[in-house]
């Protein structure tokens, strides 16, 4: 919880924890992109530079806070932050401005790890496959998070794998 705002990690991860390979997702699941849009719309999103580069642009209807130590070419709509505190401050301001009650942590792996202590909830699309990858979501230790639900999702005709929607909540200290 940050200043009365929930911090929610939104991620698609394979059964083996893979979230990426060569700065891309090693699956094609268009139905999850619609879900991602619905879950993140109207909320500030914190992501790393490489995640922004893999998406290619800022997403409509969401403030995009990009955490990077590098000077990057300006991306229309991106709000740059140099460290976690600055990213949190900018995301909290954006959330209040929009009337949102959540800040979304949108990846990649380094960003998930950096914000791990602040994450209240995880909304995970579990890709039912075990692809090769070079980027992994942090392990969900049972002592840290409790799975609230795990529901199969209808597989779209263009989806390369079946998926489940899994919701986790941080256990109280």
N, CA and C of each residue as an Amber inpcrd file, in Angstrom:
protein
   519
   0.8530000  -1.1730000   0.0000000   0.0000000   0.0000000   0.0000000
   0.9020000   1.2400000   0.0000000   0.6220000   2.1400000  -0.9000000
   1.3670000   3.3930000  -0.9990000   0.3700000   4.5390000  -0.9130000
   0.4600000   5.3120000   0.1320000  -0.3800000   6.5040000   0.2600000
  -1.8420000   6.2000000  -0.0400000  -2.3550000   5.0980000   0.5020000
  -3.7500000   4.7310000   0.2960000  -4.0490000   4.0800000  -1.0420000
  -3.0290000   3.7830000  -1.8140000  -3.2010000   3.1580000  -3.1290000
  -2.6760000   1.7290000  -3.0920000  -3.4200000   0.8000000  -3.6770000
  -2.9370000  -0.5750000  -3.8070000  -1.9010000  -0.6400000  -4.9210000
  -0.9270000  -1.5020000  -4.7340000   0.0970000  -1.7310000  -5.7520000
  -0.1330000  -3.1340000  -6.2980000  -0.4190000  -3.2080000  -7.6060000
  -0.8190000  -4.4610000  -8.2320000   0.1500000  -4.8060000  -9.3630000
   0.7720000  -5.9670000  -9.2690000   1.5990000  -6.4640000 -10.3680000
   0.6730000  -7.1710000 -11.3480000   0.7470000  -6.7850000 -12.6030000
  -0.0310000  -7.4370000 -13.6560000   0.9860000  -8.0930000 -14.5840000
   0.8220000  -9.4100000 -14.7830000   1.8570000 -10.1550000 -15.4950000
   1.2520000 -11.3550000 -16.2150000   1.8880000 -11.7330000 -17.3170000
   1.6190000 -13.0200000 -17.9650000   2.8860000 -13.8380000 -17.7720000
   2.7500000 -15.0040000 -17.1520000   3.9130000 -15.8510000 -16.8670000
   3.5840000 -17.2970000 -17.2020000   4.5440000 -17.9740000 -17.7910000
   4.3740000 -19.3930000 -18.1130000   4.4890000 -20.2300000 -16.8450000
   4.1540000 -21.5020000 -16.9610000   4.2150000 -22.4210000 -15.8190000
   5.6130000 -22.5060000 -15.2160000   6.6410000 -22.2640000 -16.0170000
   8.0200000 -22.3080000 -15.5330000   8.5410000 -20.9300000 -15.1230000
   7.6500000 -19.9420000 -15.0280000   8.0300000 -18.6060000 -14.5820000
   8.5250000 -17.6800000 -15.6660000   8.6630000 -18.1820000 -16.8890000
   9.1470000 -17.3530000 -17.9960000   8.1500000 -16.2270000 -18.2770000
   8.6930000 -15.0020000 -18.4040000   7.8590000 -13.8750000 -18.8360000
   8.3830000 -13.2650000 -20.1310000   9.5720000 -13.6950000 -20.5710000
  10.0860000 -13.1420000 -21.8040000  11.2780000 -13.8880000 -22.3490000
  11.5270000 -13.6190000 -23.6200000  12.7190000 -14.1330000 -24.3000000
  13.0870000 -13.1270000 -25.3830000  14.3260000 -12.6790000 -25.3560000
  14.8110000 -11.7070000 -26.3460000  13.9160000 -10.4680000 -26.3930000
  13.5090000  -9.9720000 -25.2190000  12.6900000  -8.7660000 -25.0670000
  11.3270000  -8.8750000 -25.7490000  10.7790000 -10.0850000 -25.7600000
   9.4330000 -10.3160000 -26.2880000   8.8060000 -11.4570000 -25.4910000
   7.5050000 -11.6070000 -25.6220000   6.8270000 -12.7280000 -24.9650000
   6.9080000 -13.9470000 -25.8800000   7.3100000 -15.1020000 -25.3520000
   7.4580000 -16.2940000 -26.1960000   6.1420000 -17.0420000 -26.4180000
   5.0640000 -16.3140000 -26.5510000   3.7470000 -16.8760000 -26.8560000
   2.9260000 -15.7810000 -27.5230000   1.8260000 -16.1710000 -28.0950000
   0.9200000 -15.2190000 -28.7400000  -0.4730000 -15.5150000 -28.1980000
  -0.9560000 -14.6530000 -27.3140000  -2.2550000 -14.8640000 -26.6760000
  -3.0510000 -13.5530000 -26.7510000  -3.6500000 -13.2640000 -27.9220000
  -4.3920000 -12.0180000 -28.0860000  -5.5070000 -11.8200000 -27.0560000
  -6.1210000 -12.9070000 -26.6120000  -7.2050000 -12.7560000 -25.6360000
  -6.6830000 -12.1490000 -24.3350000  -5.4190000 -12.3960000 -23.9980000
  -4.8610000 -11.8160000 -22.7790000  -4.5930000 -10.3320000 -22.9410000
  -4.3100000  -9.8800000 -24.1450000  -4.0900000  -8.4520000 -24.3570000
  -5.3610000  -7.6620000 -24.0520000  -6.5100000  -8.2190000 -24.3820000
  -7.7920000  -7.5720000 -24.0460000  -7.9760000  -7.5270000 -22.5350000
  -7.6410000  -8.6130000 -21.8620000  -7.7230000  -8.6660000 -20.4020000
  -6.7750000  -7.6270000 -19.7860000  -5.5640000  -7.5480000 -20.2960000
  -4.5600000  -6.6040000 -19.8050000  -5.0790000  -5.1750000 -19.9170000
  -5.6710000  -4.8720000 -21.0410000  -6.2260000  -3.5320000 -21.2460000
  -7.3010000  -3.2330000 -20.2070000  -8.2010000  -4.1700000 -19.9870000
  -9.2970000  -3.9600000 -19.0350000  -8.7730000  -3.7720000 -17.6100000
  -7.7690000  -4.5430000 -17.2290000  -7.2420000  -4.4950000 -15.8580000
  -6.4330000  -3.2230000 -15.6000000  -5.7680000  -2.6980000 -16.6220000
  -4.8700000  -1.5550000 -16.4310000  -5.4640000  -0.2120000 -16.8370000
  -6.5660000  -0.2000000 -17.5440000  -7.1270000   1.0450000 -18.0720000
  -7.3910000   2.0550000 -16.9550000  -6.9610000   3.2920000 -17.1830000
  -7.2110000   4.3800000 -16.2470000  -6.2880000   4.4040000 -15.0440000
  -5.2870000   3.5240000 -15.0240000  -4.3820000   3.4350000 -13.8700000
  -2.9540000   3.7620000 -14.3060000  -2.1840000   4.3800000 -13.4310000
  -0.7800000   4.5930000 -13.7770000  -0.0340000   3.2660000 -13.7740000
   0.8830000   3.1290000 -14.7250000   1.6630000   1.9000000 -14.8780000
   3.1390000   2.2400000 -14.7450000   3.8350000   1.4860000 -13.9060000
   5.2850000   1.6370000 -13.7870000   5.9290000   0.4670000 -14.5240000
   6.8430000   0.8040000 -15.4250000   7.5480000  -0.2350000 -16.1880000
   8.9780000   0.1970000 -16.4290000   9.7940000  -0.7540000 -16.8080000
  11.1710000  -0.4670000 -17.1740000  11.2810000  -0.0580000 -18.6330000
  12.4440000   0.4770000 -18.9640000  12.6890000   0.9420000 -20.3300000
  12.5240000  -0.1800000 -21.3470000  13.0780000  -1.3580000 -21.0500000
  12.9930000  -2.4560000 -22.0190000  11.5500000  -2.9090000 -22.2310000
  10.7340000  -2.8590000 -21.1880000   9.3200000  -3.2100000 -21.3540000
   8.6430000  -2.2020000 -22.2710000   8.9170000  -0.9170000 -22.0580000
   8.3540000   0.1030000 -22.9520000   8.8160000  -0.1430000 -24.3840000
  10.0930000  -0.4470000 -24.5590000  10.6070000  -0.7050000 -25.9110000
   9.9210000  -1.9110000 -26.5440000   9.6370000  -2.9470000 -25.7440000
   8.9870000  -4.1350000 -26.3110000   7.5440000  -3.8350000 -26.7070000
   6.8860000  -2.9510000 -25.9590000   5.5140000  -2.5510000 -26.3110000
   5.5500000  -1.6060000 -27.5030000   6.5450000  -0.7310000 -27.5310000
   6.7210000   0.1650000 -28.6680000   6.1040000   1.5430000 -28.5130000
   5.2740000   1.7350000 -27.4910000   4.6120000   3.0330000 -27.2890000
   3.9430000   3.0260000 -25.9190000   3.5250000   4.2190000 -25.4990000
   2.7160000   4.3000000 -24.2820000   1.3020000   3.8520000 -24.6280000
   0.6490000   3.2050000 -23.7010000  -0.6970000   2.6890000 -23.9430000
  -1.7390000   3.7500000 -23.6310000  -2.7350000   3.8600000 -24.4990000
  -3.7930000   4.8540000 -24.3330000  -4.5170000   4.6720000 -23.0080000
  -4.9290000   5.7910000 -22.4140000  -5.7660000   5.7530000 -21.2240000
  -5.0460000   5.3740000 -19.9500000  -3.7240000   5.3200000 -19.9990000
  -2.9200000   4.9670000 -18.8320000  -1.6870000   5.8540000 -18.7900000
  -1.3430000   6.3400000 -17.6040000  -0.0870000   7.0700000 -17.4490000
   1.0370000   6.0420000 -17.3880000   2.0920000   6.2680000 -18.1610000
   3.2020000   5.3270000 -18.2330000   4.4320000   5.9430000 -17.5900000
   4.7830000   5.4440000 -16.4150000   5.9810000   5.8950000 -15.7210000
   7.0790000   4.8960000 -16.0540000   8.1490000   5.3860000 -16.6720000
   9.2430000   4.5260000 -17.1210000  10.4290000   4.7260000 -16.1890000
  10.8030000   3.6670000 -15.5100000  11.9350000   3.6990000 -14.5920000
  13.1800000   3.2950000 -15.3610000  14.1350000   4.2220000 -15.4500000
  15.3500000   3.9450000 -16.2040000  16.5080000   4.7530000 -15.6480000
  17.6930000   4.1650000 -15.6950000  18.9060000   4.8750000 -15.2960000
  19.5650000   5.5270000 -16.5150000  19.0470000   5.2310000 -17.6860000
  19.6530000   5.7320000 -18.9160000  18.8710000   6.9210000 -19.4550000
  19.5640000   7.7410000 -20.2270000  18.8670000   8.7810000 -20.9690000
  18.2780000   8.1020000 -22.1940000  16.9820000   8.2420000 -22.3640000
  16.3420000   7.6100000 -23.5130000  15.6930000   8.6790000 -24.3660000
  15.5020000   8.3520000 -25.6180000  14.8090000   9.2730000 -26.5080000
  13.4010000   9.4800000 -25.9820000  12.9120000  10.7030000 -26.0610000
  11.5570000  10.9510000 -25.5650000  10.5330000  10.0630000 -26.2780000
   9.6500000   9.4930000 -25.5070000   8.5520000   8.6960000 -26.0380000
   7.2870000   9.4530000 -25.6870000   6.4680000   9.7220000 -26.6870000
   5.2660000  10.5130000 -26.4530000   4.4300000   9.9040000 -25.3230000
   4.1850000  10.7080000 -24.2950000   3.3500000  10.2850000 -23.1820000
   4.0880000   9.6410000 -22.0320000   5.3700000   9.3090000 -22.2050000
   6.1130000   8.6420000 -21.1290000   6.5440000   9.6520000 -20.0730000
   6.4490000   9.2390000 -18.8230000   6.9130000  10.0250000 -17.6840000
   8.1330000   9.2870000 -17.1450000   9.2930000   9.9260000 -17.1940000
  10.5220000   9.2530000 -16.7930000  10.7760000   9.3980000 -15.3010000
  11.3250000   8.3490000 -14.7030000  11.7260000   8.3540000 -13.2970000
  13.0970000   7.6940000 -13.2000000  13.9490000   8.2300000 -12.3420000
  15.3190000   7.7230000 -12.1990000  15.4610000   6.6580000 -11.1180000
  14.5010000   6.6010000 -10.1580000  14.6020000   5.6070000  -9.0910000
  13.2070000   5.2230000  -8.6040000  13.1560000   4.2200000  -7.7300000
  11.8690000   3.7010000  -7.2570000  11.0480000   4.7800000  -6.5650000
  11.6750000   5.5800000  -5.7100000  10.9270000   6.6100000  -4.9860000
  10.2960000   7.6200000  -5.9290000  11.0500000   8.0470000  -6.9340000
  10.5130000   9.0000000  -7.9020000   9.3720000   8.3670000  -8.7030000
   9.5170000   7.1090000  -9.0770000   8.4540000   6.4160000  -9.8190000
   7.1840000   6.3230000  -8.9810000   7.3360000   5.9810000  -7.6990000
   6.1770000   5.8810000  -6.7990000   5.5020000   7.2400000  -6.6560000
   6.2980000   8.2770000  -6.4550000   5.7500000   9.6270000  -6.2980000
   4.9540000  10.0390000  -7.5400000   5.5200000   9.8140000  -8.7120000
   4.8470000  10.1940000  -9.9590000   3.6080000   9.3370000 -10.2010000
   3.6840000   8.0490000  -9.8870000   2.5220000   7.1680000 -10.0700000
   1.4030000   7.5350000  -9.1000000   1.7460000   7.8430000  -7.8580000
   0.7340000   8.2310000  -6.8700000   0.0450000   9.5210000  -7.2970000
   0.8160000  10.4730000  -7.7960000   0.2280000  11.7290000  -8.2820000
  -0.7080000  11.4580000  -9.4650000  -0.2650000  10.6310000 -10.3960000
  -1.0970000  10.3010000 -11.5640000  -2.3720000   9.5840000 -11.1360000
  -2.2680000   8.6650000 -10.1810000  -3.4550000   7.9330000  -9.7060000
  -4.4590000   8.8990000  -9.0900000  -3.9810000   9.7880000  -8.2270000
  -4.8960000  10.7610000  -7.6090000  -5.5340000  11.6590000  -8.6670000
  -4.7530000  12.0710000  -9.6580000  -5.2820000  12.9320000 -10.7270000
  -6.3860000  12.2440000 -11.5180000  -6.2720000  10.9250000 -11.6970000
  -7.2590000  10.1570000 -12.4630000  -8.3700000   9.5820000 -11.5940000
  -8.2200000   9.6750000 -10.2800000  -9.2050000   9.0590000  -9.3890000
  -9.0540000   7.5530000  -9.3120000  -7.8610000   7.0540000  -9.6280000
  -7.5990000   5.6090000  -9.5740000  -7.2020000   5.2170000  -8.1550000
  -7.4690000   3.9680000  -7.7960000  -7.1030000   3.4880000  -6.4620000
  -5.9690000   2.4580000  -6.4990000  -5.3650000   2.2790000  -7.6840000
  -4.2880000   1.3050000  -7.8330000  -3.1580000   1.8710000  -8.6790000
  -1.9690000   1.3870000  -8.3920000  -0.7940000   1.6060000  -9.2290000
  -0.4240000   0.2340000  -9.7830000  -0.2130000   0.1590000 -11.0850000
   0.1180000  -1.1100000 -11.7380000   1.6280000  -1.2090000 -11.9380000
   2.1940000  -2.3270000 -11.5280000   3.5900000  -2.6400000 -11.8280000
   3.5440000  -3.5570000 -13.0490000   4.1160000  -3.0630000 -14.1650000
   3.9330000  -3.7260000 -15.4500000   5.1810000  -4.4380000 -15.9720000
   6.2390000  -4.4910000 -15.1870000   7.4030000  -5.2590000 -15.5930000
   8.5130000  -4.4080000 -16.1580000   9.5390000  -5.0340000 -16.5790000
   9.8740000  -6.4270000 -16.6020000  10.3890000  -6.9730000 -15.2800000
  11.1960000  -8.0130000 -15.4020000  11.6370000  -8.7770000 -14.2390000
  12.3340000  -7.9130000 -13.1940000  13.2290000  -7.0270000 -13.6120000
  13.9360000  -6.1720000 -12.6500000  12.9660000  -5.2520000 -11.9220000
  11.9730000  -4.7620000 -12.6180000  10.9880000  -3.8600000 -12.0080000
  10.1230000  -4.6330000 -11.0220000   9.6940000  -5.8390000 -11.3890000
   8.9280000  -6.6510000 -10.4320000   9.7480000  -6.8820000  -9.1610000
  11.0240000  -7.2130000  -9.3020000  11.8660000  -7.4660000  -8.1220000
  12.0440000  -6.1990000  -7.2850000  12.2670000  -5.0790000  -7.9400000
  12.4740000  -3.8150000  -7.2340000  11.2480000  -3.4140000  -6.4160000
  10.0620000  -3.6540000  -6.9740000   8.8190000  -3.2450000  -6.3060000
   8.2080000  -4.3620000  -5.4560000   8.8280000  -5.5430000  -5.4400000
   8.2800000  -6.7080000  -4.7460000   7.8120000  -6.3940000  -3.3260000
   8.6060000  -5.6730000  -2.5180000   8.1600000  -5.4060000  -1.1390000
   6.9090000  -4.5270000  -1.0610000   6.5880000  -3.8110000  -2.1280000
   5.4460000  -2.8920000  -2.1270000   4.1850000  -3.4980000  -2.7240000
   4.3130000  -4.6310000  -3.4010000   3.1790000  -5.2200000  -4.1260000
   2.1830000  -5.8330000  -3.1470000   0.9140000  -5.4000000  -3.2870000
  -0.1820000  -5.9060000  -2.4520000  -0.8850000  -7.0910000  -3.0950000
  -0.9640000  -7.0600000  -4.4430000  -1.7490000  -8.0650000  -5.1550000
  -1.0770000  -8.3520000  -6.4860000  -1.2640000  -9.5830000  -6.9660000
  -0.7450000  -9.9780000  -8.2750000  -1.9080000 -10.5040000  -9.1010000
  -2.0570000  -9.9570000 -10.2990000  -3.0370000 -10.4470000 -11.2680000
  -2.2100000 -11.1060000 -12.3680000  -2.2410000 -12.4400000 -12.3870000
  -1.3790000 -13.1890000 -13.2920000  -2.1820000 -14.0010000 -14.2980000
  -1.8490000 -13.8180000 -15.5540000  -2.3170000 -14.7490000 -16.5700000
  -1.2600000 -15.8400000 -16.6270000  -1.6450000 -17.0450000 -16.2420000
  -0.7120000 -18.1710000 -16.2350000  -0.8070000 -18.8450000 -17.5950000
   0.2460000 -18.7200000 -18.3770000   0.3110000 -19.3450000 -19.6960000
   0.6060000 -20.8240000 -19.4750000  -0.2630000 -21.6820000 -19.9660000
  -0.1190000 -23.1130000 -19.7270000   0.8130000 -23.7190000 -20.7750000
   2.0810000 -23.3550000 -20.6000000   3.1550000 -23.8300000 -21.4750000
   4.4590000 -23.6560000 -20.7000000   5.5220000 -24.2400000 -21.2230000
   6.8440000 -24.1400000 -20.5940000   7.8670000 -23.7280000 -21.6590000
   7.7530000 -22.5070000 -22.1680000   8.6730000 -22.0750000 -23.2200000
  10.0640000 -21.7750000 -22.6640000  11.0370000 -21.7660000 -23.5550000
  12.3660000 -21.3010000 -23.1780000  12.2820000 -19.7940000 -23.0010000
  13.0920000 -19.2730000 -22.0980000  13.0970000 -17.8390000 -21.8950000
  14.3500000 -17.3750000 -21.2000000  14.5220000 -16.0520000 -21.1650000
  15.6710000 -15.4700000 -20.4810000  15.2500000 -14.4730000 -19.4020000
  13.9420000 -14.3320000 -19.2140000  13.4150000 -13.3960000 -18.2270000
  12.3300000 -14.1090000 -17.4320000  12.4080000 -13.9950000 -16.1010000
  11.5180000 -14.7670000 -15.2290000  10.8260000 -13.8810000 -14.1940000
   9.5930000 -14.2500000 -13.8490000   8.8660000 -13.5920000 -12.7710000
   9.4130000 -14.1270000 -11.4510000   9.5030000 -13.2780000 -10.4180000
  10.0010000 -13.7760000  -9.1240000   9.1590000 -14.9410000  -8.6020000
   9.8020000 -15.8270000  -7.8490000   9.0980000 -16.9600000  -7.2430000
   8.0530000 -16.4600000  -6.2550000   6.8950000 -17.0930000  -6.2770000
   5.8160000 -16.7550000  -5.3440000   5.9570000 -17.6290000  -4.1020000
   6.6350000 -17.1280000  -3.1080000   6.8150000 -17.8770000  -1.8610000
   5.4830000 -17.9430000  -1.1250000   5.0510000 -19.1390000  -0.7040000
   3.7620000 -19.2840000  -0.0120000   3.6400000 -18.3990000   1.2260000
   4.7670000 -18.0820000   1.8610000   4.7180000 -17.2230000   3.0380000
   4.4490000 -15.7700000   2.7130000   4.6990000 -15.3790000   1.4590000
   4.5100000 -13.9830000   1.0550000   3.1250000 -13.7260000   0.4700000
   2.6920000 -14.6180000  -0.4160000   1.4310000 -14.4090000  -1.1200000
   0.5230000 -15.6210000  -0.9940000  -0.7650000 -15.3420000  -0.9480000
  -1.7790000 -16.3900000  -0.8910000  -2.5790000 -16.3270000  -2.1920000
  -2.7640000 -17.4810000  -2.8270000  -3.5700000 -17.5100000  -4.0520000
  -5.0360000 -17.4400000  -3.6600000  -5.7270000 -16.4210000  -4.1680000
  -7.1500000 -16.2400000  -3.8940000  -8.0140000 -16.9910000  -4.8840000
  -7.5350000 -17.0650000  -6.1460000  -8.3300000 -17.7560000  -7.1630000
  -7.4340000 -18.2120000  -8.3020000  -7.9200000 -19.2180000  -9.0160000
  -7.2540000 -19.7330000 -10.2060000  -8.3420000 -20.3110000 -11.0950000
  -8.6640000 -19.5790000 -12.1500000  -9.7710000 -19.9640000 -13.0260000
  -9.2890000 -20.1240000 -14.4620000  -9.6770000 -21.2240000 -15.1280000
  -9.3300000 -21.3470000 -16.5470000 -10.0370000 -20.2560000 -17.3430000
  -9.3570000 -19.7850000 -18.3870000  -9.9500000 -18.7700000 -19.2520000
 -10.2270000 -19.3950000 -20.6070000 -11.2430000 -18.8840000 -21.2490000
 -11.6120000 -19.3680000 -22.5680000 -10.4620000 -19.0850000 -23.5350000
 -10.0090000 -20.1160000 -24.2190000  -8.8990000 -19.9630000 -25.1540000
  -9.4140000 -19.3780000 -26.4540000  -8.8180000 -18.2620000 -26.8580000
  -9.1750000 -17.6440000 -28.1240000  -8.6700000 -18.4760000 -29.2850000
  -9.3330000 -18.3710000 -30.4020000  -8.9550000 -19.2050000 -31.5510000
  -7.5500000 -18.8890000 -32.0670000  -7.0340000 -17.6830000 -31.7800000
  -5.6830000 -17.3200000 -32.2270000  -4.6400000 -17.4440000 -31.1210000
  -5.0520000 -17.8870000 -29.9350000  -4.1220000 -18.0330000 -28.8130000
  -3.2200000 -19.2480000 -29.0190000  -1.9280000 -19.0750000 -28.7640000
  -0.9830000 -20.1860000 -28.9310000  -0.9590000 -21.1190000 -27.7240000
  -1.6160000 -20.7380000 -26.6300000  -1.6370000 -21.5860000 -25.4310000
  -2.8980000 -21.2910000 -24.6280000  -3.3020000 -22.2670000 -23.8390000
  -4.4050000 -22.0630000 -22.8950000  -3.8810000 -21.2160000 -21.7340000
  -4.7980000 -20.5770000 -21.0080000  -4.3980000 -19.7240000 -19.8880000
  -5.3300000 -19.9100000 -18.7020000  -4.8260000 -19.5010000 -17.5450000
  -5.6160000 -19.4340000 -16.3140000  -5.4200000 -18.0280000 -15.7490000
  -6.4490000 -17.5020000 -15.1190000  -6.3250000 -16.2330000 -14.4120000
  -6.1140000 -16.5510000 -12.9380000  -4.9690000 -16.1300000 -12.4000000
  -4.6350000 -16.3850000 -11.0010000  -4.4940000 -15.0520000 -10.2700000
  -5.1360000 -14.9550000  -9.1180000  -5.0710000 -13.7490000  -8.2960000
  -4.3900000 -14.1100000  -6.9760000  -3.3960000 -13.3270000  -6.6040000
  -2.6640000 -13.5280000  -5.3550000  -2.7510000 -12.2550000  -4.5170000
  -2.7510000 -12.4300000  -3.2100000  -2.7580000 -11.2940000  -2.2900000
  -1.6400000 -11.4870000  -1.2720000  -0.9870000 -10.3870000  -0.9450000
   0.0840000 -10.4720000   0.0550000  -0.5040000 -10.8520000   1.4030000
   0.1650000 -11.7740000   2.0570000  -0.2470000 -12.1670000   3.4100000
   0.1080000 -11.0420000   4.3730000  -0.7280000 -10.8300000   5.3670000
  -0.4400000  -9.8130000   6.3810000   0.7820000 -10.2270000   7.1780000
   1.5300000  -9.2390000   7.5730000   2.7610000  -9.5180000   8.3440000
   2.4450000  -9.9870000   9.7480000
